[in-house]
């Protein structure tokens, strides 16, 4: 292996491209039989960019990780269960999808849900805008320092095209 063939290079990717590149590098270093120079470059790049990668992941909004949204869902479930129709034995009636049915106390249910939605309006707005937020966030440019070959001509033939794309995208 020729370590001197690998150099530090500054590139700019969107955060989505960076996330994909980082995950691709991690995937390829876990495969047997890949080029030792690629492994060296990939490991150096991964180590250099680990904090950036964690930062990108933290910036992606996921309602499932939002404690306020989880609180909203729990309270909504309590309201649903408390207002659900019951059979003669007191069991909750459900539809074909196993969702509780609310018909007998529908007005009370709707009123309580409206109050709950008003109480959690900020988090519901955030959840409803999550896709747009994440799209805008992931399309922001990010300056990165990676390890690669000096020129595309030096790259061994067995290097996967997807990795070459990120390493030399300005040449394509």
XYZ file of N, CA and C in Angstrom:
516
model
N 0.845 -1.186 0.000
C 0.000 0.000 0.000
C 0.889 1.246 0.000
N 0.485 2.214 -0.790
C 1.226 3.463 -0.891
C 0.440 4.559 -0.173
N 0.754 4.814 1.111
C 0.041 5.823 1.892
C 0.230 7.221 1.323
N 1.347 7.465 0.673
C 1.605 8.805 0.136
C 0.721 9.117 -1.063
N 0.074 8.102 -1.617
C -0.849 8.338 -2.731
C -2.137 8.999 -2.253
N -2.409 8.911 -0.946
C -3.635 9.463 -0.372
C -3.343 10.855 0.185
N -4.169 11.824 -0.209
C -3.981 13.210 0.221
C -5.272 13.754 0.832
N -5.111 14.826 1.579
C -6.252 15.528 2.156
C -6.835 16.449 1.090
N -8.159 16.509 1.022
C -8.807 17.322 -0.010
C -10.040 17.992 0.591
N -10.242 19.263 0.272
C -11.434 19.984 0.705
C -12.496 19.868 -0.369
N -13.695 19.494 0.059
C -14.816 19.399 -0.881
C -16.046 20.021 -0.239
N -17.054 20.258 -1.056
C -18.328 20.737 -0.543
C -19.421 19.808 -1.059
N -20.220 19.309 -0.126
C -21.363 18.460 -0.448
C -22.574 19.013 0.276
N -23.760 18.661 -0.195
C -24.927 18.964 0.624
C -24.875 18.019 1.819
N -25.606 18.351 2.841
C -25.604 17.488 4.024
C -26.161 16.105 3.690
N -27.106 16.039 2.764
C -27.645 14.743 2.344
C -26.588 13.931 1.607
N -25.855 14.576 0.707
C -24.775 13.879 0.001
C -23.699 13.418 0.982
N -23.363 14.291 1.924
C -22.363 13.928 2.929
C -22.813 12.715 3.738
N -24.069 12.733 4.174
C -24.613 11.609 4.950
C -24.511 10.320 4.145
N -24.878 10.388 2.885
C -24.814 9.213 2.007
C -23.372 8.750 1.814
N -22.473 9.679 1.580
C -21.049 9.359 1.385
C -20.474 8.697 2.631
N -20.746 9.275 3.783
C -20.229 8.744 5.043
C -20.737 7.320 5.272
N -22.021 7.109 5.036
C -22.606 5.776 5.234
C -22.066 4.780 4.210
N -21.818 5.236 2.988
C -21.242 4.368 1.956
C -19.826 3.956 2.335
N -19.033 4.901 2.811
C -17.669 4.565 3.245
C -17.693 3.525 4.361
N -18.569 3.712 5.324
C -18.674 2.750 6.423
C -19.067 1.370 5.919
N -19.937 1.341 4.937
C -20.365 0.058 4.366
C -19.193 -0.637 3.672
N -18.434 0.115 2.894
C -17.349 -0.484 2.113
C -16.163 -0.923 2.957
N -15.896 -0.278 4.070
C -14.745 -0.724 4.869
C -15.048 -2.022 5.603
N -16.297 -2.406 5.646
C -16.675 -3.660 6.298
C -16.763 -4.825 5.324
N -16.334 -4.618 4.077
C -16.366 -5.664 3.055
C -14.961 -6.230 2.897
N -14.854 -7.534 2.857
C -13.544 -8.174 2.653
C -13.080 -7.985 1.218
N -11.788 -7.858 1.059
C -11.203 -7.841 -0.275
C -11.205 -6.505 -0.979
N -11.489 -5.409 -0.268
C -11.425 -4.124 -0.962
C -9.994 -3.609 -0.935
N -9.710 -2.718 -1.816
C -8.384 -2.137 -1.985
C -7.877 -1.533 -0.671
N -6.625 -1.812 -0.321
C -6.063 -1.326 0.945
C -5.944 0.198 0.967
N -5.653 0.807 -0.177
C -5.572 2.273 -0.213
C -6.947 2.888 0.033
N -7.993 2.270 -0.536
C -9.346 2.769 -0.290
C -9.688 2.614 1.190
N -9.351 1.489 1.770
C -9.621 1.278 3.191
C -8.925 2.351 4.018
N -7.674 2.616 3.711
C -6.908 3.637 4.426
C -7.576 5.012 4.273
N -7.899 5.383 3.041
C -8.537 6.681 2.790
C -9.899 6.753 3.473
N -10.663 5.667 3.403
C -11.999 5.651 4.004
C -11.926 5.785 5.519
N -11.040 5.038 6.149
C -10.919 5.100 7.609
C -10.469 6.486 8.053
N -9.498 7.065 7.366
C -9.055 8.427 7.711
C -10.198 9.428 7.537
N -10.958 9.282 6.452
C -12.086 10.183 6.209
C -13.158 9.999 7.277
N -13.488 8.760 7.587
C -14.514 8.486 8.601
C -14.115 9.088 9.941
N -12.875 8.878 10.340
C -12.415 9.428 11.622
C -12.465 10.959 11.614
N -12.105 11.562 10.488
C -12.099 13.026 10.391
C -13.515 13.606 10.390
N -14.489 12.840 9.911
C -15.839 13.374 9.722
C -16.881 12.842 10.702
N -16.482 12.022 11.642
C -17.446 11.423 12.583
C -18.277 12.478 13.306
N -17.636 13.526 13.807
C -18.380 14.576 14.521
C -19.336 15.311 13.590
N -18.894 15.574 12.363
C -19.777 16.221 11.384
C -21.003 15.350 11.120
N -20.768 14.056 10.980
C -21.869 13.123 10.709
C -22.872 13.129 11.869
N -22.382 13.069 13.092
C -23.273 13.092 14.259
C -24.053 14.407 14.314
N -23.398 15.491 13.947
C -24.054 16.801 13.926
C -25.189 16.828 12.898
N -24.949 16.264 11.727
C -25.990 16.204 10.695
C -27.167 15.372 11.192
N -26.885 14.223 11.784
C -27.965 13.370 12.292
C -28.797 14.083 13.349
N -28.131 14.820 14.232
C -28.855 15.547 15.281
C -29.742 16.637 14.695
N -29.358 17.180 13.554
C -30.119 18.258 12.938
C -31.358 17.805 12.189
N -31.464 16.517 11.916
C -32.640 15.986 11.214
C -33.772 15.852 12.221
N -34.928 16.456 11.899
C -36.054 16.391 12.829
C -36.812 15.085 12.630
N -36.955 14.337 13.732
C -37.707 13.085 13.723
C -38.735 13.164 14.845
N -40.032 13.228 14.511
C -41.059 13.330 15.550
C -40.987 12.208 16.586
N -40.528 11.039 16.180
C -40.435 9.918 17.124
C -39.420 10.175 18.229
N -38.506 11.107 18.006
C -37.500 11.451 19.013
C -37.851 12.727 19.776
N -39.015 13.285 19.492
C -39.441 14.531 20.123
C -40.305 14.205 21.349
N -39.814 14.474 22.564
C -40.588 14.133 23.767
C -41.943 14.832 23.836
N -42.021 16.052 23.326
C -43.311 16.767 23.329
C -44.316 16.075 22.412
N -43.864 15.577 21.264
C -44.771 14.874 20.362
C -45.197 13.544 20.972
N -44.288 12.878 21.660
C -44.633 11.618 22.329
C -45.681 11.866 23.415
N -45.530 12.964 24.130
C -46.513 13.339 25.151
C -47.878 13.587 24.507
N -47.885 14.293 23.378
C -49.133 14.534 22.650
C -49.789 13.208 22.254
N -49.009 12.297 21.688
C -49.561 11.013 21.248
C -50.139 10.219 22.420
N -49.460 10.252 23.559
C -49.967 9.539 24.736
C -51.285 10.132 25.217
N -51.354 11.448 25.269
C -52.587 12.101 25.709
C -53.716 11.864 24.710
N -53.412 11.885 23.422
C -54.431 11.613 22.402
C -54.948 10.182 22.534
N -54.054 9.256 22.824
C -54.452 7.855 23.005
C -55.358 7.704 24.228
N -55.045 8.416 25.306
C -55.884 8.368 26.513
C -57.288 8.883 26.213
N -57.360 9.973 25.467
C -58.668 10.531 25.101
C -59.432 9.524 24.252
N -58.761 8.945 23.274
C -59.399 7.965 22.396
C -59.946 6.789 23.204
N -59.157 6.253 24.090
C -59.579 5.104 24.902
C -60.746 5.486 25.819
N -60.674 6.679 26.392
C -61.738 7.089 27.322
C -63.071 7.352 26.615
N -63.044 7.713 25.360
C -64.275 8.040 24.622
C -64.706 6.936 23.659
N -63.948 5.865 23.585
C -64.260 4.778 22.647
C -65.560 4.082 23.034
N -66.265 3.604 22.014
C -67.486 2.820 22.229
C -67.114 1.498 22.896
N -68.034 0.993 23.703
C -67.801 -0.266 24.426
C -68.956 -1.234 24.168
N -68.622 -2.523 24.205
C -69.672 -3.540 24.076
C -70.280 -3.808 25.455
N -71.179 -4.793 25.532
C -71.879 -5.097 26.785
C -70.928 -5.505 27.914
N -69.787 -6.091 27.570
C -68.815 -6.506 28.581
C -67.837 -5.378 28.952
N -67.967 -4.224 28.329
C -67.079 -3.106 28.616
C -65.813 -3.086 27.781
N -65.724 -3.984 26.806
C -64.556 -4.016 25.921
C -64.680 -2.948 24.844
N -63.556 -2.381 24.481
C -63.535 -1.340 23.450
C -63.864 -1.957 22.096
N -64.774 -1.303 21.371
C -65.094 -1.736 20.007
C -64.021 -1.191 19.064
N -63.578 -2.034 18.138
C -62.555 -1.620 17.176
C -63.030 -1.905 15.763
N -62.443 -1.178 14.807
C -62.763 -1.405 13.400
C -61.854 -2.496 12.837
N -61.916 -2.697 11.534
C -61.128 -3.750 10.878
C -59.620 -3.543 11.055
N -59.199 -2.303 11.261
C -57.773 -1.999 11.459
C -57.372 -2.007 12.933
N -58.278 -2.465 13.793
C -58.037 -2.537 15.250
C -57.957 -1.153 15.898
N -58.535 -0.153 15.237
C -58.597 1.198 15.780
C -59.889 1.339 16.576
N -59.809 1.860 17.802
C -61.036 2.049 18.581
C -62.048 2.927 17.834
N -63.318 2.564 17.979
C -64.413 3.290 17.323
C -64.996 4.289 18.318
N -65.231 5.512 17.851
C -65.857 6.536 18.680
C -67.070 7.062 17.919
N -68.268 6.723 18.418
C -69.501 7.265 17.830
C -70.404 7.834 18.918
N -70.490 7.139 20.054
C -71.418 7.533 21.116
C -70.989 8.833 21.795
N -69.699 9.053 21.931
C -69.184 10.268 22.581
C -68.339 11.090 21.602
N -68.774 11.110 20.354
C -67.977 11.756 19.303
C -67.781 13.251 19.563
N -68.817 13.938 20.030
C -68.704 15.380 20.266
C -67.693 15.654 21.382
N -67.788 14.897 22.474
C -66.843 15.064 23.578
C -65.418 14.746 23.115
N -65.299 13.679 22.337
C -63.988 13.285 21.809
C -63.398 14.406 20.952
N -64.198 14.929 20.031
C -63.717 15.997 19.147
C -63.327 17.245 19.935
N -64.121 17.584 20.945
C -63.810 18.767 21.760
C -62.501 18.586 22.532
N -62.322 17.412 23.133
C -61.089 17.161 23.887
C -59.875 17.108 22.963
N -60.056 16.544 21.779
C -58.944 16.499 20.823
C -58.595 17.900 20.333
N -59.622 18.727 20.144
C -59.364 20.105 19.717
C -58.563 20.848 20.790
N -58.943 20.674 22.053
C -58.201 21.299 23.155
C -56.755 20.793 23.191
N -56.601 19.490 23.018
C -55.260 18.904 23.031
C -54.420 19.452 21.876
N -55.022 19.559 20.704
C -54.296 20.086 19.543
C -53.907 21.547 19.752
N -54.753 22.302 20.415
C -54.408 23.695 20.722
C -53.258 23.755 21.729
N -53.305 22.864 22.720
C -52.250 22.808 23.739
C -50.897 22.462 23.114
N -50.913 21.600 22.116
C -49.679 21.141 21.476
C -49.513 21.719 20.065
N -50.089 22.889 19.822
C -50.060 23.480 18.475
C -48.640 23.651 17.948
N -47.716 24.075 18.813
C -46.342 24.302 18.355
C -45.681 23.012 17.887
N -45.844 21.941 18.643
C -45.211 20.679 18.247
C -45.901 20.076 17.023
N -47.217 20.227 16.924
C -47.927 19.695 15.753
C -47.538 20.448 14.488
N -47.317 21.745 14.616
C -46.851 22.528 13.476
C -45.459 22.059 13.051
N -44.625 21.779 14.031
C -43.275 21.289 13.747
C -43.330 19.931 13.042
N -44.189 19.046 13.522
C -44.335 17.718 12.908
C -44.857 17.850 11.480
N -45.856 18.697 11.286
C -46.423 18.879 9.942
C -45.422 19.478 8.966
N -44.471 20.251 9.470
C -43.457 20.855 8.611
C -42.149 20.088 8.577
N -42.124 18.894 9.161
C -40.875 18.131 9.283
C -40.250 17.815 7.933
N -41.051 17.398 6.974
C -40.486 17.043 5.662
C -39.833 18.245 4.993
N -40.515 19.372 5.022
C -39.951 20.577 4.408
C -38.696 21.029 5.165
N -38.765 20.989 6.490
C -37.609 21.367 7.302
C -36.418 20.479 6.964
N -36.630 19.158 6.972
C -35.536 18.219 6.704
C -35.006 18.377 5.286
N -35.898 18.612 4.324
C -35.465 18.830 2.940
C -34.532 20.036 2.873
N -34.951 21.141 3.474
C -34.127 22.358 3.462
C -32.827 22.152 4.231
N -32.910 21.496 5.365
C -31.720 21.253 6.189
C -30.713 20.383 5.444
N -31.178 19.290 4.863
C -30.270 18.349 4.210
C -29.703 18.885 2.897
N -30.313 19.906 2.337
C -29.801 20.480 1.097
C -28.858 21.658 1.323
N -28.549 21.951 2.575
C -27.563 22.991 2.870
C -26.167 22.461 2.551
N -25.310 23.326 2.013
C -23.940 22.879 1.712
C -23.116 22.708 2.984
N -22.156 21.832 2.901
C -21.261 21.577 4.035
C -19.852 21.410 3.494
N -18.909 22.165 4.047
C -17.500 22.044 3.667
C -16.877 20.911 4.470
N -16.166 20.042 3.766
C -15.605 18.841 4.384
C -14.162 18.640 3.980
N -13.458 17.902 4.811
C -12.088 17.513 4.520
C -12.091 15.991 4.413
N -11.748 15.474 3.223
C -11.727 14.028 3.020
C -10.321 13.590 2.623
N -10.136 12.302 2.544
C -8.861 11.732 2.114
C -9.114 10.920 0.853
N -8.298 11.209 -0.161
C -8.505 10.604 -1.468
C -7.182 10.606 -2.233
N -7.236 10.224 -3.484
C -6.052 10.267 -4.335
C -5.899 11.673 -4.901
N -4.665 12.034 -5.271
C -4.399 13.370 -5.820
C -5.207 13.617 -7.078
N -5.239 12.631 -7.943
C -5.986 12.800 -9.190
C -6.745 11.521 -9.496
N -7.748 11.661 -10.307
C -8.599 10.523 -10.658
C -7.815 9.448 -11.412
N -6.756 9.851 -12.096
C -5.939 8.894 -12.847
C -5.216 7.908 -11.929
N -5.000 8.284 -10.672
C -4.284 7.427 -9.724
C -5.183 6.394 -9.043
N -6.476 6.517 -9.224
C -7.424 5.650 -8.520
C -7.394 4.244 -9.110
N -7.226 3.227 -8.262
C -7.262 1.847 -8.761
C -8.619 1.522 -9.391
N -8.615 0.638 -10.365
C -9.829 0.293 -11.108
C -10.939 -0.288 -10.243
N -10.585 -0.983 -9.166
C -11.604 -1.667 -8.373
C -12.350 -0.766 -7.382
N -12.046 0.524 -7.364
C -12.742 1.438 -6.454
C -14.171 1.638 -6.958
N -15.168 1.450 -6.083
C -16.570 1.599 -6.491
C -16.870 3.000 -7.034
N -17.686 3.033 -8.060
C -18.028 4.293 -8.713
C -18.666 5.308 -7.790
N -19.512 4.854 -6.875
C -20.182 5.785 -5.974
C -19.172 6.518 -5.091
N -18.118 5.828 -4.687
C -17.082 6.476 -3.870
C -16.270 7.439 -4.723
N -15.948 7.030 -5.945
C -15.222 7.934 -6.855
C -16.028 9.195 -7.121
N -17.343 9.045 -7.254
C -18.187 10.210 -7.516
C -17.989 11.276 -6.438
N -18.050 10.872 -5.182
C -17.903 11.845 -4.103
C -16.482 12.384 -4.006
N -15.495 11.540 -4.271
C -14.101 11.974 -4.160
C -13.697 12.935 -5.275
N -14.315 12.777 -6.442
C -13.900 13.565 -7.613
C -15.081 14.189 -8.340
N -16.130 14.513 -7.656
C -17.352 14.981 -8.318
C -17.147 16.241 -9.149
N -16.192 17.088 -8.760
C -15.958 18.309 -9.543
C -15.360 18.000 -10.908
N -14.853 16.781 -11.093
C -14.272 16.401 -12.383
C -15.289 15.732 -13.307
N -16.462 15.433 -12.783
C -17.484 14.762 -13.612
C -18.391 15.768 -14.270
